[in-house]
Coordinates of C-alpha atoms in Angstrom, one line a residue:
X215 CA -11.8 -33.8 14.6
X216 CA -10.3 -34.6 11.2
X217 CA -7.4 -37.2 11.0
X218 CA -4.8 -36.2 8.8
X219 CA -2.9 -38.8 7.5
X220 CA 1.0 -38.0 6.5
X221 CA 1.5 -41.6 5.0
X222 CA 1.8 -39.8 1.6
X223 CA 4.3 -43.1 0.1
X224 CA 1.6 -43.8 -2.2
X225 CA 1.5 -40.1 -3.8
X226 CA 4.3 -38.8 -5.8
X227 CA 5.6 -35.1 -5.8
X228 CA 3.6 -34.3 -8.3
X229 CA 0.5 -34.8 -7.1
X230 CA 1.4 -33.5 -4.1
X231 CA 2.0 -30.2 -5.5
X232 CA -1.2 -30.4 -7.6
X233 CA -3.5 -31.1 -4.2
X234 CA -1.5 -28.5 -2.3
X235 CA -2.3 -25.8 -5.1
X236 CA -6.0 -25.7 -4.3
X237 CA -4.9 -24.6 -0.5
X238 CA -5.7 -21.3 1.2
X239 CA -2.5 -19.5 1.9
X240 CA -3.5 -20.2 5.7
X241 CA -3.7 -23.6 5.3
X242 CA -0.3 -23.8 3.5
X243 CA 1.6 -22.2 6.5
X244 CA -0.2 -24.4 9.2
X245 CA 0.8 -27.7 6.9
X246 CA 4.3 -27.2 6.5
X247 CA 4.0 -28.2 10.4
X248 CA 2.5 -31.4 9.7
X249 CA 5.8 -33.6 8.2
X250 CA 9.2 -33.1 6.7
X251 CA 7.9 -34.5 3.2
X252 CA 5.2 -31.5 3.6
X253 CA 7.2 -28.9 4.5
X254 CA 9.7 -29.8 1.9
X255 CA 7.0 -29.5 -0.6
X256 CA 5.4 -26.7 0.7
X257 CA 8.7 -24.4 0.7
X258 CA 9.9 -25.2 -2.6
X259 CA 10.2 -21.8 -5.0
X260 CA 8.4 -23.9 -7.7
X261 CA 5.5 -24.9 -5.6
X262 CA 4.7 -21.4 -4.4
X263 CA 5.7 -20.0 -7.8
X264 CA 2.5 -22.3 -9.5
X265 CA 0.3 -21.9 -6.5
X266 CA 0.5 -18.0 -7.4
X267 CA -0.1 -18.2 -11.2
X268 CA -2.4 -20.7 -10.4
X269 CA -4.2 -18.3 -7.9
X270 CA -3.6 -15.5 -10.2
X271 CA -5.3 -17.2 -13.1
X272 CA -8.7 -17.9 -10.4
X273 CA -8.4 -14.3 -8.6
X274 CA -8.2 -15.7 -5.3
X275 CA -4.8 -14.1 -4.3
X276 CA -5.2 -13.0 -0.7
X277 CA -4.1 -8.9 0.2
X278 CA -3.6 -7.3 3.1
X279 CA -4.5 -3.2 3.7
X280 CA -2.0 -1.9 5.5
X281 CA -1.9 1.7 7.4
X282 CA -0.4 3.5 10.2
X283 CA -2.3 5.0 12.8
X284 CA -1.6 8.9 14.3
X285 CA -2.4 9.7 17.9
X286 CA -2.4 13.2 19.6
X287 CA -4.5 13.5 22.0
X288 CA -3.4 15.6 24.9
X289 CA -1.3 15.3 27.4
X290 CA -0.1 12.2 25.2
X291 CA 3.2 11.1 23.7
X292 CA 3.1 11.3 19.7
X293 CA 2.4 7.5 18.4
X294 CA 2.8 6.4 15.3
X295 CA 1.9 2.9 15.2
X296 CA 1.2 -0.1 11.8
X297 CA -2.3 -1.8 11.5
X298 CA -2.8 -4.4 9.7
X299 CA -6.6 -5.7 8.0
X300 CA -7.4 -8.6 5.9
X301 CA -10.4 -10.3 4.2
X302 CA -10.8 -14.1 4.7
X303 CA -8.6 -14.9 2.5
X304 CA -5.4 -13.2 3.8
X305 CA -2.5 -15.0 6.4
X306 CA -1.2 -12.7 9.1
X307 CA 2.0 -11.1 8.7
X308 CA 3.7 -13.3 11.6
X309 CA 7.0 -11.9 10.1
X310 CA 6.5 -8.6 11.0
X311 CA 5.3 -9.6 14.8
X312 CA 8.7 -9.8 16.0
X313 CA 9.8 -7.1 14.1
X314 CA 13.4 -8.3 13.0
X315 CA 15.0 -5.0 12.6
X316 CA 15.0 -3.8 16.0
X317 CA 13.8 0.1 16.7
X318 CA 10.1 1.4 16.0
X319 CA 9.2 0.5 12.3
X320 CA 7.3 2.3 10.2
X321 CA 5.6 0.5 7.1
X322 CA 6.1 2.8 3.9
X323 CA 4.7 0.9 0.8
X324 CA 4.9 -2.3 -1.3
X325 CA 5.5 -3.5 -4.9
X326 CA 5.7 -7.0 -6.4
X327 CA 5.0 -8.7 -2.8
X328 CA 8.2 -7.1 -1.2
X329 CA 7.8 -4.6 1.3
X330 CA 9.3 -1.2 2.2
X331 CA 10.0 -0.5 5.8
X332 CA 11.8 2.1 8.0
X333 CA 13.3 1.3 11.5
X334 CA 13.5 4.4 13.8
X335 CA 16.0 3.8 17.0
X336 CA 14.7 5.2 19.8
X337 CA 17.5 6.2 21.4
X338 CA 19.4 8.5 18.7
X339 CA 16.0 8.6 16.2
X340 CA 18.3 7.4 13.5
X341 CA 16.7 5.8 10.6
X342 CA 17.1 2.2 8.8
X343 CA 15.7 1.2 6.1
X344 CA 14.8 -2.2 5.1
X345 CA 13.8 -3.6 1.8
X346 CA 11.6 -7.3 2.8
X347 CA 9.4 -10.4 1.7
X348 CA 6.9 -11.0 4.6
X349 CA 6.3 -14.3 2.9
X350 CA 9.5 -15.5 2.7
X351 CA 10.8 -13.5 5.9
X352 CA 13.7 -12.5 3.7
X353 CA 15.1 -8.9 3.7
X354 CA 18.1 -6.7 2.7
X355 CA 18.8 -3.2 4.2
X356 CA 19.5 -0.4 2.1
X357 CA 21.3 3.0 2.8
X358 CA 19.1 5.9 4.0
X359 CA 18.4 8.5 1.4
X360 CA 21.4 11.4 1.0
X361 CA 17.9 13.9 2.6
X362 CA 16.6 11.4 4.8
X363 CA 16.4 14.2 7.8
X364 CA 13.8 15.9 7.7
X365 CA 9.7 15.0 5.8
X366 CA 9.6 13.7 2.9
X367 CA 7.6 11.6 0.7
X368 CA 8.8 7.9 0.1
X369 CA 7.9 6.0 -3.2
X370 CA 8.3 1.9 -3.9
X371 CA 8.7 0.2 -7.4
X372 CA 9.6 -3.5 -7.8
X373 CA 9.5 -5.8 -10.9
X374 CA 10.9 -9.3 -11.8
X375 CA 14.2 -9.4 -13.5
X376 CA 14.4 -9.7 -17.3
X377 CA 16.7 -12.6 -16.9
X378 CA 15.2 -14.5 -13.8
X379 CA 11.7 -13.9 -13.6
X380 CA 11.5 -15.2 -10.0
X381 CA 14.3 -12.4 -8.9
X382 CA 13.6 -9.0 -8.9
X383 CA 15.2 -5.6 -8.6
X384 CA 13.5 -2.2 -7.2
X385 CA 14.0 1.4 -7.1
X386 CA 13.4 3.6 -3.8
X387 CA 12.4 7.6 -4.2
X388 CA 12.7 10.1 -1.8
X389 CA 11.3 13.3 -2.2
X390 CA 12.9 15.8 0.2
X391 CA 10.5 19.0 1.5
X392 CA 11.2 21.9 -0.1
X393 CA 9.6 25.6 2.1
X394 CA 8.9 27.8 -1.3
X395 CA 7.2 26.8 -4.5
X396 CA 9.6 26.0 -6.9
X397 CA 9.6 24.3 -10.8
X398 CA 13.4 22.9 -10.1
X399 CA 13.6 20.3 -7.2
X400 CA 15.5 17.1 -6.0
X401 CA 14.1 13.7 -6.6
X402 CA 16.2 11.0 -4.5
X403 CA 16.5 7.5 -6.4
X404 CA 17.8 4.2 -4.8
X405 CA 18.3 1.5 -7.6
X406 CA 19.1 -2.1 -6.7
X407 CA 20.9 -2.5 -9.9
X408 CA 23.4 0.2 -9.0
X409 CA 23.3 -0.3 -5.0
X410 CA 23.3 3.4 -4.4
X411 CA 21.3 6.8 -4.2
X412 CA 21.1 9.0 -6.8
X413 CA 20.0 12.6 -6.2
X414 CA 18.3 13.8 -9.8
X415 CA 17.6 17.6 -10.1
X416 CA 13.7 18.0 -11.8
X417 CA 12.2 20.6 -13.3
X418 CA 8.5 21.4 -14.1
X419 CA 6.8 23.8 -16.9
X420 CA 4.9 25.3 -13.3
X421 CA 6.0 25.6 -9.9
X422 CA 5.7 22.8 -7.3
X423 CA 4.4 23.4 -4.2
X424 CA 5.4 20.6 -1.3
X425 CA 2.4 18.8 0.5
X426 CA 2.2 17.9 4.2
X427 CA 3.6 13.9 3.5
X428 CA 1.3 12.7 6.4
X429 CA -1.6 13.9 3.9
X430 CA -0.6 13.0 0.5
X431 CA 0.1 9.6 -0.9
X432 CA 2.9 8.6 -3.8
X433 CA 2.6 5.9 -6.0
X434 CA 5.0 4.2 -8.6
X435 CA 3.3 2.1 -11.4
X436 CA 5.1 1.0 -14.5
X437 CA 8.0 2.3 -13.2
X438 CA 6.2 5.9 -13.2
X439 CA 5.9 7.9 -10.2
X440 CA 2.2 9.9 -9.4
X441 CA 2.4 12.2 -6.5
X442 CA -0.7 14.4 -5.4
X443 CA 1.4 18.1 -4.9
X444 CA 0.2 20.7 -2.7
X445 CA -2.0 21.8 -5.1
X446 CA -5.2 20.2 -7.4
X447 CA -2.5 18.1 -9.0
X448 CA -0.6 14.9 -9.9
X449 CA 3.2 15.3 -10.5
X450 CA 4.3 12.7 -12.8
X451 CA 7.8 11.6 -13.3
X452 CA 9.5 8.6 -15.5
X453 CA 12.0 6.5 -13.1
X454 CA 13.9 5.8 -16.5
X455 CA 15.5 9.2 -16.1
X456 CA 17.6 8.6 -13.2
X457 CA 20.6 10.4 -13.8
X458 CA 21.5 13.1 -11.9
X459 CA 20.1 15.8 -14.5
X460 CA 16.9 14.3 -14.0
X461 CA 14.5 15.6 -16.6
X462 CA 11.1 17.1 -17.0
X463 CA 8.2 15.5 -15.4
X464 CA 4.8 16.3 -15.8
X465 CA 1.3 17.5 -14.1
X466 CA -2.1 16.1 -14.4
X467 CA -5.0 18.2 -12.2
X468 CA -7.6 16.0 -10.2
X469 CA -11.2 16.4 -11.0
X470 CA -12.8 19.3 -9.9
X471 CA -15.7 19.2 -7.2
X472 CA -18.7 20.9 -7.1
X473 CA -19.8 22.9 -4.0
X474 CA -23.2 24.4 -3.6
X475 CA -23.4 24.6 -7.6
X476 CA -20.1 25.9 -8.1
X477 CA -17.1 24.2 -9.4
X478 CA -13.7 24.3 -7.9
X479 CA -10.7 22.8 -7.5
X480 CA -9.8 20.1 -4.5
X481 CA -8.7 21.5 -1.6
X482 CA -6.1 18.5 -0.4
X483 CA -5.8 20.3 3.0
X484 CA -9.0 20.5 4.1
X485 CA -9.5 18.1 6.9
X486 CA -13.7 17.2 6.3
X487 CA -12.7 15.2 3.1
X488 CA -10.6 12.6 2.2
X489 CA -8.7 11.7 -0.8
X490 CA -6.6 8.3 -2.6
X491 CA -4.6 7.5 -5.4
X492 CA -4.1 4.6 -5.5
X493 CA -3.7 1.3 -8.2
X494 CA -6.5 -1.7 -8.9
X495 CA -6.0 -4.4 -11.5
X496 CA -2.7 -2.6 -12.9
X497 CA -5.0 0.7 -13.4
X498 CA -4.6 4.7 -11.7
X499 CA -7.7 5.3 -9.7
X500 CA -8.6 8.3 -7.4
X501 CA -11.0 7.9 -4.4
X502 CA -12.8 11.4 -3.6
X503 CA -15.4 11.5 -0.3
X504 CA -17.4 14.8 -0.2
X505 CA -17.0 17.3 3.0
X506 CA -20.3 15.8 4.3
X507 CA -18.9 12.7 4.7
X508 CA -21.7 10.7 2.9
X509 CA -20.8 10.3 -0.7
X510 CA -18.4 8.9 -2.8
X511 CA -16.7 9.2 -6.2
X512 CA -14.2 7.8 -8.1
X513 CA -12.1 8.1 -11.4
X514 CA -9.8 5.9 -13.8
X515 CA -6.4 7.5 -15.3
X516 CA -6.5 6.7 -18.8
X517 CA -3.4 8.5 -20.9
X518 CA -3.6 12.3 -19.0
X519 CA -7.2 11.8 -18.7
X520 CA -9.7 11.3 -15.8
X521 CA -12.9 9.0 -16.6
X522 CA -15.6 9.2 -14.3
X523 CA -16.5 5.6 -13.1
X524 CA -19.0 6.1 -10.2
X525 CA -20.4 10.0 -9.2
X526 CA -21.3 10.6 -5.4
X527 CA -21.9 7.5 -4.2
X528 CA -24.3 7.7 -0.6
X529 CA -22.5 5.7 2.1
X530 CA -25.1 5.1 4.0
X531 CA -24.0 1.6 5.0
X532 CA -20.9 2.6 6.3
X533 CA -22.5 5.7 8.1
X534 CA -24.7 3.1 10.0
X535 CA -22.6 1.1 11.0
X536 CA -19.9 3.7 12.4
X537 CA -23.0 5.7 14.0
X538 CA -23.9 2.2 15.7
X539 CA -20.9 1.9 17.0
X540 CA -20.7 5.2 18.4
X541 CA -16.9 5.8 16.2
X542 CA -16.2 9.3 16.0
X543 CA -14.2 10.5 13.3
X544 CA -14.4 11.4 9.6
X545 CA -14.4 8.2 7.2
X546 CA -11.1 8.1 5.2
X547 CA -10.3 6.5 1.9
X548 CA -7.7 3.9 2.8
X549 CA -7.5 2.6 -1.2
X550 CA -8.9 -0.1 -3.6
X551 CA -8.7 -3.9 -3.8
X552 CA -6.0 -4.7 -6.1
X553 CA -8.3 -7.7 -7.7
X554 CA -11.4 -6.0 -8.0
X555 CA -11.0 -2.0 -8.6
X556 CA -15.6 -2.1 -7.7
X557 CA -14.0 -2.5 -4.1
X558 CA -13.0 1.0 -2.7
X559 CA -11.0 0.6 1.1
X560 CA -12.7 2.8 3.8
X561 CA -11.5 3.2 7.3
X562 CA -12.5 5.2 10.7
X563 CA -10.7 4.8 13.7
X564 CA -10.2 1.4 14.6
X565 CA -12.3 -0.2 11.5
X566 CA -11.9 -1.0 8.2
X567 CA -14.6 -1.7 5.5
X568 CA -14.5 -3.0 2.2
X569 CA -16.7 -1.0 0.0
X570 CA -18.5 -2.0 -3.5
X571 CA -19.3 0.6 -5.7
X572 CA -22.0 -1.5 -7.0
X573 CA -23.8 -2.9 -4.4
X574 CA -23.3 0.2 -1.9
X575 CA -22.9 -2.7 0.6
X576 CA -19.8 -2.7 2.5
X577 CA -18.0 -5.6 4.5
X578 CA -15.8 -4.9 7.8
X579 CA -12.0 -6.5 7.2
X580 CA -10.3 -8.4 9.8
X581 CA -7.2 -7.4 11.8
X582 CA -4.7 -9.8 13.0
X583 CA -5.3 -12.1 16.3
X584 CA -1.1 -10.7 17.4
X585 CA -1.8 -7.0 17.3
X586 CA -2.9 -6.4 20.8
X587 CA -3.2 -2.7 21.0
X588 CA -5.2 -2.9 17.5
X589 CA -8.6 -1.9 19.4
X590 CA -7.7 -0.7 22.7
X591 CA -5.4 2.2 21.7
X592 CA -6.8 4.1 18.8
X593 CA -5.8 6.5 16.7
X594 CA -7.2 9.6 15.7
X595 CA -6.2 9.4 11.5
X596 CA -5.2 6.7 9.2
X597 CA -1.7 7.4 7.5
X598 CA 0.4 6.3 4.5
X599 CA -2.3 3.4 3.7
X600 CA -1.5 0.8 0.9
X601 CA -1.9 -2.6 -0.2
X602 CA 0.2 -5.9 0.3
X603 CA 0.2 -8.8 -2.2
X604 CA 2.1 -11.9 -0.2
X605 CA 4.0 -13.1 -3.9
X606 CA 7.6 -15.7 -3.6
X607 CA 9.2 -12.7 -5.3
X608 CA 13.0 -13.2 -4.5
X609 CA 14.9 -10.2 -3.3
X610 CA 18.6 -8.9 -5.0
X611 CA 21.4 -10.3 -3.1
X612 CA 22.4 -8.2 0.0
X613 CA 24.6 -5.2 -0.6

């Protein structure tokens, strides 16, 4: 066993902070246990502001995939439960273990290291939401959206503040359903800077048709929000235009697919494929498997444009090992490493792999030690799945 020694008189600060910067994020929390000197060090803003640009710099920030699972088997109760998976380099979200906000909580997206989440009480299903930093345990609640009843889609978007650039502000959407296709519809917007909701009417060149939320996946990137419609399409819309006339946005169709020799648009309701937009070292990418199952393909946004990056891709890896293990289910994409867009994020059932486009080999992610009923109760589809970078972003102060 390995002594350590906390008799650290003879090291400064300094050094301190320079040894401690070559630590896992693991190895960090379990140190801050060790001494007071230590844990004085180790919780310092500055320390874990260098240890991420020092991380950044090297690539080796950890992530954690982050889903929820759907169950509806008969003569069963709906459930709607978070997984968590991680590579080796990833701490487990402790934080959310206890789950501070009382109620069951749904995990809805993340930006900048904070964390959007939604607290359901079980007694009058009334709904809480909850703006958080796992790594810091720090959180502020925000009002539910003016159309929170109801489905809707829910988008995150969170950047440092001009004039602090550990402090951040975010914006929430909330698109409310809408039953007939429509080009004029509301877009919800929660800004931290104004500490309320605005409701902004939109309007399109086409008509809008609304997409089953459990299906579909929103994303905000440079303060942009991409949503795949009910339709072949990306809606596009500029968060700068939060007033309450709203603006234009814009559409962008996903690459068409070829079936038997003919081409045709993606069906986004058909339930033998399986589709992701998603973001991967600050680029748009989109994640297409085939109806059989076995191949992959995948595309970079650049301006309105889709370039092919990899074309139907076998995955036979991934088919072996989920035939092995006797897993039944379709294989979903569950989105892309955000260091490394060659890494595409596949799941079925109760696994998750890490796939690279360029080997075609494929590497099973982790799930936490603390989530018990992880394996033993699974559920039949992966939901709402994004990606968590832990990051000592600070949130607004509490409304």
């Amino acid at each position: 066993m390995v002594k350590i020694s906390t008799q650290t008189d003879l090291l400064t600060e300094d050094i301190l902070i320079m040894i401690f910067t070559y630590l896992p994020l693991n190895s960090i929390f379990k140190f801050k246990c060790i001494c007071k000197l230590w844990l004085s060090v180790l919780t310092k803003p500055d320390f874990m502001t260098k240890w991420f640009h020092f991380n950044t710099i090297n690539k080796s920030l950890p992530w954690i995939q982050v889903h929820n699972s759907f169950s509806h088997r008969k003569n069963d109760p709906l459930k709607l439960m978070y997984r968590i998976a991680y590579s080796d380099l990833n701490f487990q979200l402790g934080f959310l273990k206890s789950n501070p906000f009382g109620g069951k909580l749904h995990l809805l997206g993340s930006s900048n290291g904070l964390l959007l989440c939604k607290s359901v009480s079980s007694v009058d299903e009334m709904s809480t939401y909850y703006v958080c930093n796992p790594l810091t345990a720090k959180w502020v609640s925000i009002p539910s959206p003016p159309q929170s009843k109801g489905l809707g889609v829910t988008g995150f978007f969170c950047e440092n503040s001009s004039s602090c650039s550990s402090l951040s502000y975010f914006k929430v959407v909330h698109i409310p359903s809408f039953e007939m296709p429509s080009k004029e519809f509301n877009i919800d917007i929660f800004s931290s800077d104004l500490d309320e909701w605005i409701s902004c009417e939109v309007s399109c060149s086409q008509y809008i048709e609304w997409n089953v939320p459990l299906i579909n996946n929103v994303i905000t990137h440079n303060g942009v929000v991409y949503w795949i419609e009910g339709r072949n399409r990306i809606l596009v819309y500029d968060l700068s235009n939060n007033t309450t006339v709203g603006g234009q946005c814009s559409l962008i169709y996903l690459p068409e697919e070829e079936f038997d020799g003919f081409i045709r648009a993606p069906n986004p309701f058909h339930t033998s494929r399986s589709q992701f937009l998603g973001e991967s070292e600050g680029l748009i990418c989109y994640a297409r498997i085939s109806r059989n199952q076995r191949t992959l393909s995948v595309w970079v946004l650049e301006e309105d444009n889709w370039q092919s990056v990899h074309e139907d891709i076998e995955l036979q890896d991934i088919s072996a090992k989920k035939e092995s293990r006797m897993v039944e289910g379709a294989i979903q994409v569950l989105g892309f490493s955000p260091v490394d867009r060659d890494i595409v994020l596949l799941g079925c059932k109760n696994y998750v792999w890490g796939f690279s486009m360029q080997t075609r080999r494929s590497e099973e992610l982790s799930y936490p030690s603390f989530s018990a009923n992880t394996h033993s109760d699974s559920g039949d589809i992966m939901l709402l799945p994004f990606v968590l970078k832990p990051m000592p972003t600070l949130l607004p102060p509490p409304f």
